[in-house]
Amino acid sequence: MSRSTAYAVEDDVAHMSSAARLRYFVREDIPVSPFVWGGLLPLLGLALLVVVVGLVVMFSGVINVGATNPHSPLTQLVLSTTMDNSVRHYAKGIKAPSLNDPDMVMEGFRHYREICVGCHLAPGVESSEIRKGLMPEPPKLQEAVEEWKPNELFWVIKNGVKMTGMPAWGPTHSDQKIWAIVAFLEKLPHMTAEQYKEMNKIAGPDEDDEE
């Protein structure tokens, strides 16, 4: 390669992003000048430093994983944003059935009372022992459910959410039962404590209580 050609290559490379530079030289058998390495080496060094720091933090045990230690605002923002976008992405192809059948809503109430109310509360149910010990704190669904579409609620109930305490109910509950829970959740935002109490009377005891 002539000196003029080499300068032309360096000029082109100088305007590339770091990732493009790396791909360029991996793909082409072109001598790498000190000028080019001067742009790549700091990035490689930074990447190595990040890996080393990450390993030190991971193996040192300095991160407090106790549920009594709240997440920092930044951690909370990253986790909640990641979860929101993940749920909406994976729930896109799910089509909700009709959710207005009163019998379906009542069935959903029974399941909600049995497996959900301890964490997510209900009208007239303002606290629980298990909820106080969870981190992050589970959302109060009467207030939060309207932020989600029915297909998204179905996906969360069926698949759970990692590292939140939200279990996946899909392995133990059929799609029909999960849709019934969603049908009840659609009624929850505008339900009063008196209405919830009346549904509780109509529903009778849980199946486990009858055994």
mmCIF file of N, CA, C and O in Angstrom, residues 3 22 37 52 65 67 69 82 84 95 127 133 138 164 201 210-211:
data_model
loop_
_atom_site.group_PDB
_atom_site.id
_atom_site.type_symbol
_atom_site.label_atom_id
_atom_site.label_comp_id
_atom_site.label_asym_id
_atom_site.label_seq_id
_atom_site.Cartn_x
_atom_site.Cartn_y
_atom_site.Cartn_z
ATOM 1 N N ARG A 3 2.021 5.305 0.439
ATOM 2 C CA ARG A 3 1.835 6.208 1.576
ATOM 3 C C ARG A 3 0.566 7.034 1.409
ATOM 4 O O ARG A 3 -0.186 7.260 2.359
ATOM 5 N N LEU A 22 -13.551 -1.385 14.296
ATOM 6 C CA LEU A 22 -13.187 -2.752 14.652
ATOM 7 C C LEU A 22 -13.648 -3.725 13.585
ATOM 8 O O LEU A 22 -12.911 -4.615 13.165
ATOM 9 N N TRP A 37 -5.038 2.554 16.270
ATOM 10 C CA TRP A 37 -5.019 1.893 17.579
ATOM 11 C C TRP A 37 -5.212 2.900 18.706
ATOM 12 O O TRP A 37 -5.774 2.587 19.756
ATOM 13 N N VAL A 52 -13.698 -6.041 34.960
ATOM 14 C CA VAL A 52 -12.963 -6.282 36.210
ATOM 15 C C VAL A 52 -13.738 -5.735 37.405
ATOM 16 O O VAL A 52 -13.897 -6.417 38.428
ATOM 17 N N VAL A 65 -28.244 -7.632 49.213
ATOM 18 C CA VAL A 65 -29.380 -8.203 48.496
ATOM 19 C C VAL A 65 -30.598 -8.391 49.402
ATOM 20 O O VAL A 65 -31.604 -8.963 48.988
ATOM 21 N N ALA A 67 -34.029 -7.911 51.280
ATOM 22 C CA ALA A 67 -35.277 -7.281 50.861
ATOM 23 C C ALA A 67 -35.630 -6.074 51.717
ATOM 24 O O ALA A 67 -36.517 -5.297 51.358
ATOM 25 N N ASN A 69 -33.523 -3.707 52.221
ATOM 26 C CA ASN A 69 -32.709 -2.622 51.674
ATOM 27 C C ASN A 69 -33.322 -2.152 50.354
ATOM 28 O O ASN A 69 -33.218 -2.842 49.343
ATOM 29 N N THR A 82 -37.486 -1.583 32.207
ATOM 30 C CA THR A 82 -37.207 -2.842 31.508
ATOM 31 C C THR A 82 -38.414 -3.768 31.573
ATOM 32 O O THR A 82 -38.807 -4.373 30.566
ATOM 33 N N ASP A 84 -41.656 -2.984 32.093
ATOM 34 C CA ASP A 84 -42.781 -2.447 31.325
ATOM 35 C C ASP A 84 -42.636 -2.752 29.838
ATOM 36 O O ASP A 84 -43.577 -3.227 29.192
ATOM 37 N N LYS A 95 -54.518 -12.207 22.182
ATOM 38 C CA LYS A 95 -55.830 -11.613 21.943
ATOM 39 C C LYS A 95 -56.752 -11.953 23.102
ATOM 40 O O LYS A 95 -56.952 -13.119 23.437
ATOM 41 N N SER A 127 -53.669 -3.808 53.938
ATOM 42 C CA SER A 127 -52.322 -4.245 54.285
ATOM 43 C C SER A 127 -52.304 -5.757 54.485
ATOM 44 O O SER A 127 -53.350 -6.392 54.623
ATOM 45 N N GLY A 133 -43.083 -7.352 53.636
ATOM 46 C CA GLY A 133 -41.731 -7.892 53.544
ATOM 47 C C GLY A 133 -41.200 -8.061 52.142
ATOM 48 O O GLY A 133 -40.114 -8.623 51.954
ATOM 49 N N PRO A 138 -45.218 -4.879 45.989
ATOM 50 C CA PRO A 138 -46.162 -5.182 44.910
ATOM 51 C C PRO A 138 -47.115 -4.012 44.678
ATOM 52 O O PRO A 138 -47.485 -3.312 45.631
ATOM 53 N N THR A 164 -39.041 -10.201 41.392
ATOM 54 C CA THR A 164 -39.998 -9.260 41.974
ATOM 55 C C THR A 164 -40.884 -9.920 43.009
ATOM 56 O O THR A 164 -41.642 -9.227 43.693
ATOM 57 N N LYS A 201 -69.155 -12.600 49.993
ATOM 58 C CA LYS A 201 -70.259 -13.387 50.546
ATOM 59 C C LYS A 201 -70.849 -14.319 49.485
ATOM 60 O O LYS A 201 -71.118 -15.491 49.748
ATOM 61 N N GLU A 210 -62.997 -25.727 51.939
ATOM 62 C CA GLU A 210 -64.078 -26.704 51.959
ATOM 63 C C GLU A 210 -63.546 -28.118 52.185
ATOM 64 O O GLU A 210 -64.284 -29.012 52.519
ATOM 65 N N GLU A 211 -62.268 -28.344 51.911
ATOM 66 C CA GLU A 211 -61.707 -29.684 52.015
ATOM 67 C C GLU A 211 -61.451 -30.073 53.478
ATOM 68 O O GLU A 211 -61.163 -29.251 54.296
#
